Tab-separated table of C-alpha atoms in Angstrom:
chain	number	residue	atom	x	y	z
A	1	UNK	CA	-128.191	-15.511	-161.645
A	2	UNK	CA	-127.182	-18.768	-163.295
A	3	UNK	CA	-123.874	-17.243	-164.385
A	4	UNK	CA	-123.055	-16.362	-160.785
A	5	UNK	CA	-123.659	-19.931	-159.634
A	6	UNK	CA	-121.477	-21.261	-162.442
A	7	UNK	CA	-118.739	-18.777	-161.558
A	8	UNK	CA	-118.772	-19.850	-157.908
A	9	UNK	CA	-118.497	-23.499	-158.949
A	10	UNK	CA	-115.323	-22.763	-160.926
A	11	UNK	CA	-112.468	-23.417	-158.443
A	12	UNK	CA	-109.833	-21.561	-160.495
A	13	UNK	CA	-112.005	-18.460	-160.891
A	14	UNK	CA	-112.841	-18.568	-157.189
A	15	UNK	CA	-109.150	-18.821	-156.330
A	16	UNK	CA	-108.344	-15.828	-158.574
A	17	UNK	CA	-111.143	-13.727	-157.065
A	18	UNK	CA	-110.134	-14.528	-153.472
A	19	UNK	CA	-106.476	-13.801	-154.223
A	20	UNK	CA	-107.335	-10.432	-155.788
A	21	UNK	CA	-109.604	-9.577	-152.867
A	22	UNK	CA	-106.774	-10.278	-150.412
A	23	UNK	CA	-104.287	-8.222	-152.441
A	24	UNK	CA	-106.609	-5.233	-152.787
A	25	UNK	CA	-107.517	-5.231	-149.102
A	26	UNK	CA	-103.816	-5.438	-148.214
A	27	UNK	CA	-102.749	-2.490	-150.377
A	28	UNK	CA	-105.738	-0.343	-149.375
A	29	UNK	CA	-104.958	-0.983	-145.694
A	30	UNK	CA	-101.184	-0.703	-146.236
A	31	UNK	CA	-100.898	2.080	-143.631
A	32	UNK	CA	-102.229	-0.294	-140.982
A	33	UNK	CA	-100.656	-3.571	-142.159
A	34	UNK	CA	-97.186	-2.216	-142.986
A	35	UNK	CA	-95.041	-2.183	-139.828
A	36	UNK	CA	-92.906	0.828	-140.864
A	37	UNK	CA	-92.780	3.922	-143.022
A	38	UNK	CA	-91.759	2.770	-146.541
A	39	UNK	CA	-89.466	5.795	-146.920
A	40	UNK	CA	-87.726	5.527	-143.536
A	41	UNK	CA	-84.211	4.060	-143.420
A	42	UNK	CA	-82.981	2.017	-140.478
A	43	UNK	CA	-79.563	2.931	-139.018
A	44	UNK	CA	-76.979	0.328	-140.080
A	45	UNK	CA	-79.826	-1.703	-141.552
A	46	UNK	CA	-79.134	-1.878	-145.271
A	47	UNK	CA	-79.534	-5.233	-147.047
A	48	UNK	CA	-80.599	-7.111	-143.938
A	49	UNK	CA	-82.041	-10.585	-144.651
A	50	UNK	CA	-85.523	-11.500	-143.354
A	51	UNK	CA	-85.517	-11.238	-139.577
A	52	UNK	CA	-85.208	-14.559	-137.797
A	53	UNK	CA	-87.930	-15.271	-135.235
A	54	UNK	CA	-86.948	-16.956	-131.965
A	55	UNK	CA	-89.250	-18.761	-129.557
A	56	UNK	CA	-86.886	-19.560	-126.688
A	57	UNK	CA	-84.327	-17.429	-124.912
A	58	UNK	CA	-80.604	-18.066	-125.201
A	59	UNK	CA	-80.824	-20.120	-122.026
A	60	UNK	CA	-83.464	-22.385	-123.609
A	61	UNK	CA	-86.499	-20.984	-121.768
A	62	UNK	CA	-89.667	-20.595	-123.849
A	63	UNK	CA	-90.696	-16.911	-123.873
A	64	UNK	CA	-92.838	-16.735	-127.023
A	65	UNK	CA	-92.061	-15.215	-130.430
A	66	UNK	CA	-89.376	-12.564	-130.239
A	67	UNK	CA	-86.470	-11.092	-132.187
A	68	UNK	CA	-83.170	-9.405	-131.411
A	69	UNK	CA	-81.751	-6.088	-132.668
A	70	UNK	CA	-79.796	-6.821	-135.849
A	71	UNK	CA	-77.421	-4.579	-137.799
A	72	UNK	CA	-74.922	-5.029	-140.602
A	73	UNK	CA	-71.280	-5.557	-139.837
A	74	UNK	CA	-68.230	-5.691	-142.080
A	75	UNK	CA	-68.328	-7.206	-145.575
A	76	UNK	CA	-66.174	-10.184	-146.537
A	77	UNK	CA	-64.256	-8.918	-149.568
A	78	UNK	CA	-63.640	-12.442	-150.856
A	79	UNK	CA	-67.227	-13.771	-150.796
A	80	UNK	CA	-69.248	-10.551	-150.617
A	81	UNK	CA	-71.122	-11.830	-147.571
A	82	UNK	CA	-72.033	-9.371	-144.853
A	83	UNK	CA	-71.634	-10.138	-141.200
A	84	UNK	CA	-74.744	-9.743	-139.102
A	85	UNK	CA	-74.420	-8.266	-135.627
A	86	UNK	CA	-77.161	-9.629	-133.370
A	87	UNK	CA	-77.596	-8.270	-129.853
A	88	UNK	CA	-78.847	-11.302	-127.948
A	89	UNK	CA	-79.050	-9.279	-124.720
A	90	UNK	CA	-82.133	-7.347	-125.872
A	91	UNK	CA	-85.018	-9.657	-126.821
A	92	UNK	CA	-87.995	-7.826	-128.323
A	93	UNK	CA	-91.344	-9.662	-128.199
A	94	UNK	CA	-93.536	-9.716	-131.305
A	95	UNK	CA	-97.074	-8.488	-130.798
A	96	UNK	CA	-100.226	-7.797	-132.748
A	97	UNK	CA	-101.690	-4.278	-132.841
A	98	UNK	CA	-98.683	-2.283	-131.727
A	99	UNK	CA	-98.156	1.484	-131.863
A	100	UNK	CA	-95.702	2.889	-134.384
A	101	UNK	CA	-95.346	5.582	-137.021
A	102	UNK	CA	-98.397	7.828	-137.297
A	103	UNK	CA	-100.466	7.788	-140.492
A	104	UNK	CA	-103.849	8.921	-141.750
A	105	UNK	CA	-106.211	6.073	-142.565
A	106	UNK	CA	-108.297	6.487	-145.746
A	107	UNK	CA	-106.447	9.638	-146.718
A	108	UNK	CA	-106.880	10.460	-150.410
A	109	UNK	CA	-104.743	13.129	-152.041
A	110	UNK	CA	-104.702	14.479	-155.566
A	111	UNK	CA	-101.164	14.720	-157.037
A	112	UNK	CA	-100.494	18.129	-158.568
A	113	UNK	CA	-97.539	19.695	-160.397
A	114	UNK	CA	-94.540	20.256	-158.084
A	115	UNK	CA	-95.011	24.059	-158.113
A	116	UNK	CA	-98.476	23.679	-156.527
A	117	UNK	CA	-99.476	22.611	-153.061
A	118	UNK	CA	-100.854	19.083	-152.732
A	119	UNK	CA	-104.643	19.157	-152.558
A	120	UNK	CA	-106.069	16.752	-149.988
A	121	UNK	CA	-109.518	15.439	-150.888
A	122	UNK	CA	-110.074	13.274	-147.804
A	123	UNK	CA	-108.029	14.201	-144.709
A	124	UNK	CA	-108.122	10.672	-143.277
A	125	UNK	CA	-108.205	9.439	-139.685
A	126	UNK	CA	-104.960	9.971	-137.690
A	127	UNK	CA	-103.793	6.652	-136.203
A	128	UNK	CA	-100.565	5.044	-135.081
A	129	UNK	CA	-101.656	1.414	-134.724
A	130	UNK	CA	-100.054	-1.258	-136.897
A	131	UNK	CA	-101.096	-4.872	-137.396
A	132	UNK	CA	-97.880	-6.355	-135.997
A	133	UNK	CA	-94.455	-5.330	-134.795
A	134	UNK	CA	-92.234	-5.188	-131.750
A	135	UNK	CA	-92.604	-3.312	-128.519
A	136	UNK	CA	-88.877	-2.489	-128.165
A	137	UNK	CA	-86.107	-1.041	-130.329
A	138	UNK	CA	-85.560	-4.106	-132.530
A	139	UNK	CA	-86.918	-3.900	-136.093
A	140	UNK	CA	-88.947	-6.778	-137.468
A	141	UNK	CA	-88.187	-6.945	-141.183
A	142	UNK	CA	-90.290	-9.882	-142.330
A	143	UNK	CA	-88.893	-9.678	-145.888
A	144	UNK	CA	-85.592	-7.987	-145.088
A	145	UNK	CA	-84.455	-4.479	-146.055
A	146	UNK	CA	-83.218	-2.910	-149.287
A	147	UNK	CA	-79.944	-1.128	-150.021
A	148	UNK	CA	-81.242	2.010	-148.257
A	149	UNK	CA	-82.268	0.188	-145.096
A	150	UNK	CA	-86.004	0.431	-145.846
A	151	UNK	CA	-88.410	-2.328	-144.859
A	152	UNK	CA	-89.232	-4.486	-147.903
A	153	UNK	CA	-92.690	-5.590	-146.746
A	154	UNK	CA	-93.788	-1.999	-146.135
A	155	UNK	CA	-92.567	-0.956	-149.576
A	156	UNK	CA	-94.331	-3.909	-151.220
A	157	UNK	CA	-97.643	-2.979	-149.612
A	158	UNK	CA	-97.392	0.712	-150.493
A	159	UNK	CA	-96.025	-0.051	-153.962
A	160	UNK	CA	-98.963	-2.360	-154.589
A	161	UNK	CA	-101.264	0.649	-154.584
A	162	UNK	CA	-99.692	1.821	-157.832
A	163	UNK	CA	-99.338	-1.626	-159.390
A	164	UNK	CA	-102.822	-2.887	-158.451
A	165	UNK	CA	-104.849	0.223	-159.258
A	166	UNK	CA	-103.032	1.375	-162.384
A	167	UNK	CA	-104.798	-1.330	-164.416
A	168	UNK	CA	-108.230	-0.327	-163.176
A	169	UNK	CA	-107.409	3.311	-163.915
A	170	UNK	CA	-106.305	2.456	-167.468
A	171	UNK	CA	-109.355	0.289	-168.183
A	172	UNK	CA	-111.648	3.023	-166.833
A	173	UNK	CA	-110.267	5.372	-169.504
A	174	UNK	CA	-109.784	3.127	-172.534
A	175	UNK	CA	-112.938	0.992	-172.354
A	176	UNK	CA	-115.610	3.727	-172.278
A	177	UNK	CA	-113.798	5.413	-175.161
A	178	UNK	CA	-113.580	2.166	-177.155
A	179	UNK	CA	-117.220	1.361	-176.426
A	180	UNK	CA	-118.516	4.740	-177.560
A	181	UNK	CA	-116.315	4.990	-180.660
A	182	UNK	CA	-117.053	1.388	-181.693
A	183	UNK	CA	-120.763	1.889	-181.108
A	184	UNK	CA	-120.865	5.041	-183.220
A	185	UNK	CA	-118.861	3.383	-185.997
A	186	UNK	CA	-121.068	0.290	-186.168
A	187	UNK	CA	-124.377	2.124	-185.797
A	188	UNK	CA	-123.896	4.881	-188.360
A	189	UNK	CA	-121.704	2.979	-190.849
A	190	UNK	CA	-120.815	4.657	-194.146
A	191	UNK	CA	-118.039	7.240	-194.247
A	192	UNK	CA	-118.059	7.610	-190.427
A	193	UNK	CA	-117.353	3.900	-190.074
A	194	UNK	CA	-114.591	4.044	-192.697
A	195	UNK	CA	-112.776	6.974	-191.072
A	196	UNK	CA	-112.961	5.554	-187.544
A	197	UNK	CA	-111.828	2.076	-188.565
A	198	UNK	CA	-108.900	3.401	-190.621
A	199	UNK	CA	-107.821	5.475	-187.611
A	200	UNK	CA	-108.152	2.415	-185.382
A	201	UNK	CA	-106.019	0.347	-187.757
A	202	UNK	CA	-103.308	3.014	-187.734
A	203	UNK	CA	-103.274	3.107	-183.918
A	204	UNK	CA	-103.110	-0.692	-183.723
A	205	UNK	CA	-99.911	-0.722	-185.795
A	206	UNK	CA	-97.942	1.079	-183.030
A	207	UNK	CA	-95.793	-1.414	-181.045
A	208	UNK	CA	-96.924	-0.863	-177.463
A	209	UNK	CA	-93.571	-1.339	-175.726
A	210	UNK	CA	-91.736	1.062	-178.028
A	211	UNK	CA	-94.536	3.577	-177.657
A	212	UNK	CA	-94.316	3.367	-173.855
A	213	UNK	CA	-90.541	3.806	-173.882
A	214	UNK	CA	-90.806	6.810	-176.223
A	215	UNK	CA	-93.494	8.458	-174.096
A	216	UNK	CA	-91.475	7.868	-170.937
A	217	UNK	CA	-88.418	9.506	-172.502
A	218	UNK	CA	-90.144	12.672	-173.782
A	219	UNK	CA	-92.214	13.552	-170.713
A	220	UNK	CA	-91.234	16.759	-168.846
A	221	UNK	CA	-88.559	16.109	-166.179
A	222	UNK	CA	-90.347	18.207	-163.546
A	223	UNK	CA	-93.153	15.693	-163.034
A	224	UNK	CA	-93.263	13.483	-159.978
A	225	UNK	CA	-93.018	9.750	-160.590
A	226	UNK	CA	-96.732	9.228	-159.922
A	227	UNK	CA	-97.763	12.076	-162.224
A	228	UNK	CA	-95.344	10.790	-164.830
A	229	UNK	CA	-96.779	7.307	-164.931
A	230	UNK	CA	-100.399	8.461	-164.722
A	231	UNK	CA	-99.778	10.646	-167.761
A	232	UNK	CA	-98.318	7.668	-169.641
A	233	UNK	CA	-101.367	5.557	-168.733
A	234	UNK	CA	-103.755	8.293	-169.893
A	235	UNK	CA	-101.951	8.604	-173.223
A	236	UNK	CA	-101.726	4.860	-173.828
A	237	UNK	CA	-105.363	4.398	-172.788
A	238	UNK	CA	-106.483	7.022	-175.291
A	239	UNK	CA	-104.490	5.186	-177.966
A	240	UNK	CA	-105.423	1.676	-176.774
A	241	UNK	CA	-109.143	1.895	-177.485
A	242	UNK	CA	-108.718	0.748	-181.092
A	243	UNK	CA	-108.812	-3.028	-180.561
A	244	UNK	CA	-111.933	-2.874	-178.389
A	245	UNK	CA	-113.640	-0.459	-180.796
A	246	UNK	CA	-113.203	-2.872	-183.717
A	247	UNK	CA	-114.825	-5.738	-181.817
A	248	UNK	CA	-117.675	-3.570	-180.497
A	249	UNK	CA	-118.260	-2.246	-184.009
A	250	UNK	CA	-118.732	-5.810	-185.297
A	251	UNK	CA	-121.218	-6.616	-182.537
A	252	UNK	CA	-123.169	-3.385	-183.066
A	253	UNK	CA	-123.550	-4.151	-186.782
A	254	UNK	CA	-125.721	-7.135	-185.874
A	255	UNK	CA	-127.405	-5.648	-182.790
A	256	UNK	CA	-128.679	-2.544	-184.608
A	257	UNK	CA	-130.886	-4.699	-186.847
A	258	UNK	CA	-132.813	-6.224	-183.933
A	259	UNK	CA	-136.441	-5.387	-183.292
A	260	UNK	CA	-136.015	-3.345	-180.098
A	261	UNK	CA	-133.468	-1.059	-181.786
A	262	UNK	CA	-135.688	-0.657	-184.851
A	263	UNK	CA	-138.650	0.158	-182.588
A	264	UNK	CA	-136.702	2.799	-180.687
A	265	UNK	CA	-135.564	4.328	-183.973
A	266	UNK	CA	-139.135	4.351	-185.322
A	267	UNK	CA	-140.293	6.195	-182.202
A	268	UNK	CA	-137.822	8.986	-182.968
A	269	UNK	CA	-135.088	8.076	-180.516
A	270	UNK	CA	-131.854	10.075	-180.673
A	271	UNK	CA	-129.062	7.984	-182.263
A	272	UNK	CA	-126.613	8.571	-179.393
A	273	UNK	CA	-129.343	7.674	-176.889
A	274	UNK	CA	-130.123	4.467	-178.800
A	275	UNK	CA	-126.425	3.535	-178.887
A	276	UNK	CA	-125.850	4.153	-175.182
A	277	UNK	CA	-129.197	2.927	-173.864
A	278	UNK	CA	-130.058	-0.004	-176.109
A	279	UNK	CA	-127.071	-1.123	-178.191
A	280	UNK	CA	-123.974	-0.966	-175.969
A	281	UNK	CA	-125.575	-2.773	-172.977
A	282	UNK	CA	-125.918	-5.811	-175.254
A	283	UNK	CA	-122.112	-5.981	-175.407
A	284	UNK	CA	-121.727	-6.036	-171.610
A	285	UNK	CA	-120.667	-9.694	-171.465
A	286	UNK	CA	-117.746	-9.191	-173.809
A	287	UNK	CA	-116.736	-5.907	-172.146
A	288	UNK	CA	-116.664	-7.386	-168.629
A	289	UNK	CA	-114.501	-10.288	-169.741
A	290	UNK	CA	-112.176	-8.090	-171.807
A	291	UNK	CA	-111.761	-5.573	-168.976
A	292	UNK	CA	-110.762	-8.331	-166.557
A	293	UNK	CA	-108.198	-9.680	-169.012
A	294	UNK	CA	-106.901	-6.192	-169.915
A	295	UNK	CA	-105.888	-5.165	-166.392
A	296	UNK	CA	-102.765	-7.406	-166.365
A	297	UNK	CA	-101.418	-5.606	-169.447
A	298	UNK	CA	-101.360	-2.324	-167.534
A	299	UNK	CA	-99.694	-4.012	-164.556
A	300	UNK	CA	-97.081	-5.419	-166.927
A	301	UNK	CA	-96.568	-1.991	-168.509
A	302	UNK	CA	-95.929	-0.465	-165.089
A	303	UNK	CA	-93.457	-3.189	-164.232
A	304	UNK	CA	-91.569	-2.834	-167.520
A	305	UNK	CA	-91.395	0.962	-167.451
A	306	UNK	CA	-90.352	1.116	-163.808
A	307	UNK	CA	-87.835	-1.676	-164.378
A	308	UNK	CA	-86.066	0.329	-167.107
A	309	UNK	CA	-86.295	3.579	-165.133
A	310	UNK	CA	-89.107	5.322	-167.053
A	311	UNK	CA	-92.018	4.703	-164.693
A	312	UNK	CA	-92.261	5.200	-160.939
A	313	UNK	CA	-88.959	6.605	-159.697
A	314	UNK	CA	-87.193	6.058	-156.379
A	315	UNK	CA	-87.801	6.664	-153.526
A	316	UNK	CA	-91.486	6.052	-154.375
A	317	UNK	CA	-92.125	2.291	-154.240
A	318	UNK	CA	-93.757	0.158	-156.919
A	319	UNK	CA	-93.391	-3.496	-157.752
A	320	UNK	CA	-91.722	-2.563	-161.026
A	321	UNK	CA	-88.949	-0.372	-159.634
A	322	UNK	CA	-88.349	-2.834	-156.817
A	323	UNK	CA	-87.550	-5.339	-159.567
A	324	UNK	CA	-84.951	-2.984	-161.061
A	325	UNK	CA	-82.410	-4.454	-158.619
A	326	UNK	CA	-82.579	-7.662	-160.683
A	327	UNK	CA	-80.220	-6.010	-163.183
A	328	UNK	CA	-77.463	-6.464	-160.602
A	329	UNK	CA	-76.223	-10.066	-160.719
A	330	UNK	CA	-74.741	-9.872	-157.226
A	331	UNK	CA	-78.171	-8.979	-155.798
A	332	UNK	CA	-79.661	-12.119	-157.336
A	333	UNK	CA	-77.033	-14.253	-155.638
A	334	UNK	CA	-76.422	-12.509	-152.316
A	335	UNK	CA	-79.763	-10.794	-151.573
A	336	UNK	CA	-82.489	-12.813	-153.324
A	337	UNK	CA	-85.125	-11.582	-150.842
A	338	UNK	CA	-85.082	-8.258	-152.721
A	339	UNK	CA	-86.189	-9.866	-156.002
A	340	UNK	CA	-88.518	-12.750	-155.273
A	341	UNK	CA	-91.339	-10.983	-153.368
A	342	UNK	CA	-92.224	-8.412	-156.100
A	343	UNK	CA	-91.720	-11.062	-158.792
A	344	UNK	CA	-94.094	-13.499	-157.109
A	345	UNK	CA	-96.686	-10.781	-156.448
A	346	UNK	CA	-96.715	-9.645	-160.085
A	347	UNK	CA	-97.025	-13.233	-161.316
A	348	UNK	CA	-99.819	-14.060	-158.858
A	349	UNK	CA	-101.743	-10.859	-159.645
A	350	UNK	CA	-101.606	-11.400	-163.406
A	351	UNK	CA	-102.508	-15.070	-162.942
A	352	UNK	CA	-105.451	-14.190	-160.679
A	353	UNK	CA	-106.879	-11.710	-163.200
A	354	UNK	CA	-106.523	-14.244	-166.013
A	355	UNK	CA	-108.184	-17.000	-163.980
A	356	UNK	CA	-111.052	-14.693	-163.057
A	357	UNK	CA	-111.402	-13.539	-166.672
A	358	UNK	CA	-111.488	-17.116	-167.954
A	359	UNK	CA	-114.080	-17.997	-165.321
A	360	UNK	CA	-116.265	-15.039	-166.312
A	361	UNK	CA	-115.954	-16.001	-169.970
A	362	UNK	CA	-117.192	-19.523	-169.240
A	363	UNK	CA	-119.955	-18.353	-166.898
A	364	UNK	CA	-121.266	-15.672	-169.271
A	365	UNK	CA	-121.036	-17.798	-172.422
A	366	UNK	CA	-124.417	-17.390	-174.176
A	367	UNK	CA	-124.442	-21.061	-175.142
A	368	UNK	CA	-124.138	-22.134	-171.503
A	369	UNK	CA	-126.779	-19.572	-170.513
A	370	UNK	CA	-129.233	-21.125	-172.987
A	371	UNK	CA	-128.520	-24.559	-171.586
């Protein structure tokens, strides 16, 4: 386990791994951590800035962390600023582990076409406890609210489920396909190798962004936003195996001449069995590193498609469609809290995957392993 010790000694890789662990735990436990329903609108609560936390009452007496009910007032037509109406007569204390909207923990559902009923795989555990919140009527919007009065933090946590897992879903489709096709091409060679590699070269000539935009535009309109994007990821994953297959093919060309492969072949081993059992495992180092570095590309694809309106659609949250408000210049100036949180999360997630991938590449380098 020398590679594991080297990986743990790499501070940047350790930072990336810890950051990803925190993000994945947060989005998996979004039902518990999020204070509110991400689809619920607050009365007179659109475009509220992050809620201000008070520690002392209006008379100056320390009463602990609390907030006051806040709503939007009239808009200044000259500056565009909105007046905030704060009811200082109703302090609401902030508490951990408060009751709120009911949810089902660990519920897993399979999205189906809109004409079918939704099939629940795991029913989940009914709960109404949330990590933090208030005990009175005031709403604690840690990151403010959007133009529909929905809590931004809750939508970020729920939207992270799409943005964080879409990369893993895409890699789980494209990498096994690229491994198998590249292994077959390199092992058999000849006309099989020529046909597969020419097909791979044709697929690699497609510009990915234009392909994604075209696919998003031609999909059936009756699909839900989640089904729509999952279908795009499946299609692009099936097409995106070409680059990996070419690299695996080059590695297999050298691996198939080694003694253990020749011995298995001499003993009458089935070619597919030899490829899967003996050849492809030798490429595991490259595959692990490539998979880690490939996940950010799927996260970026989700952000781009949702940003231009072809991915996850409102009211379903995702980091990409939350960024779509950046097209409005007034939002950037007057309500920056709507833009910065999803932007920072996307940047940190991509950075964390790249740091972890670089750390794995250094730790699994065969030259360092020999040393």
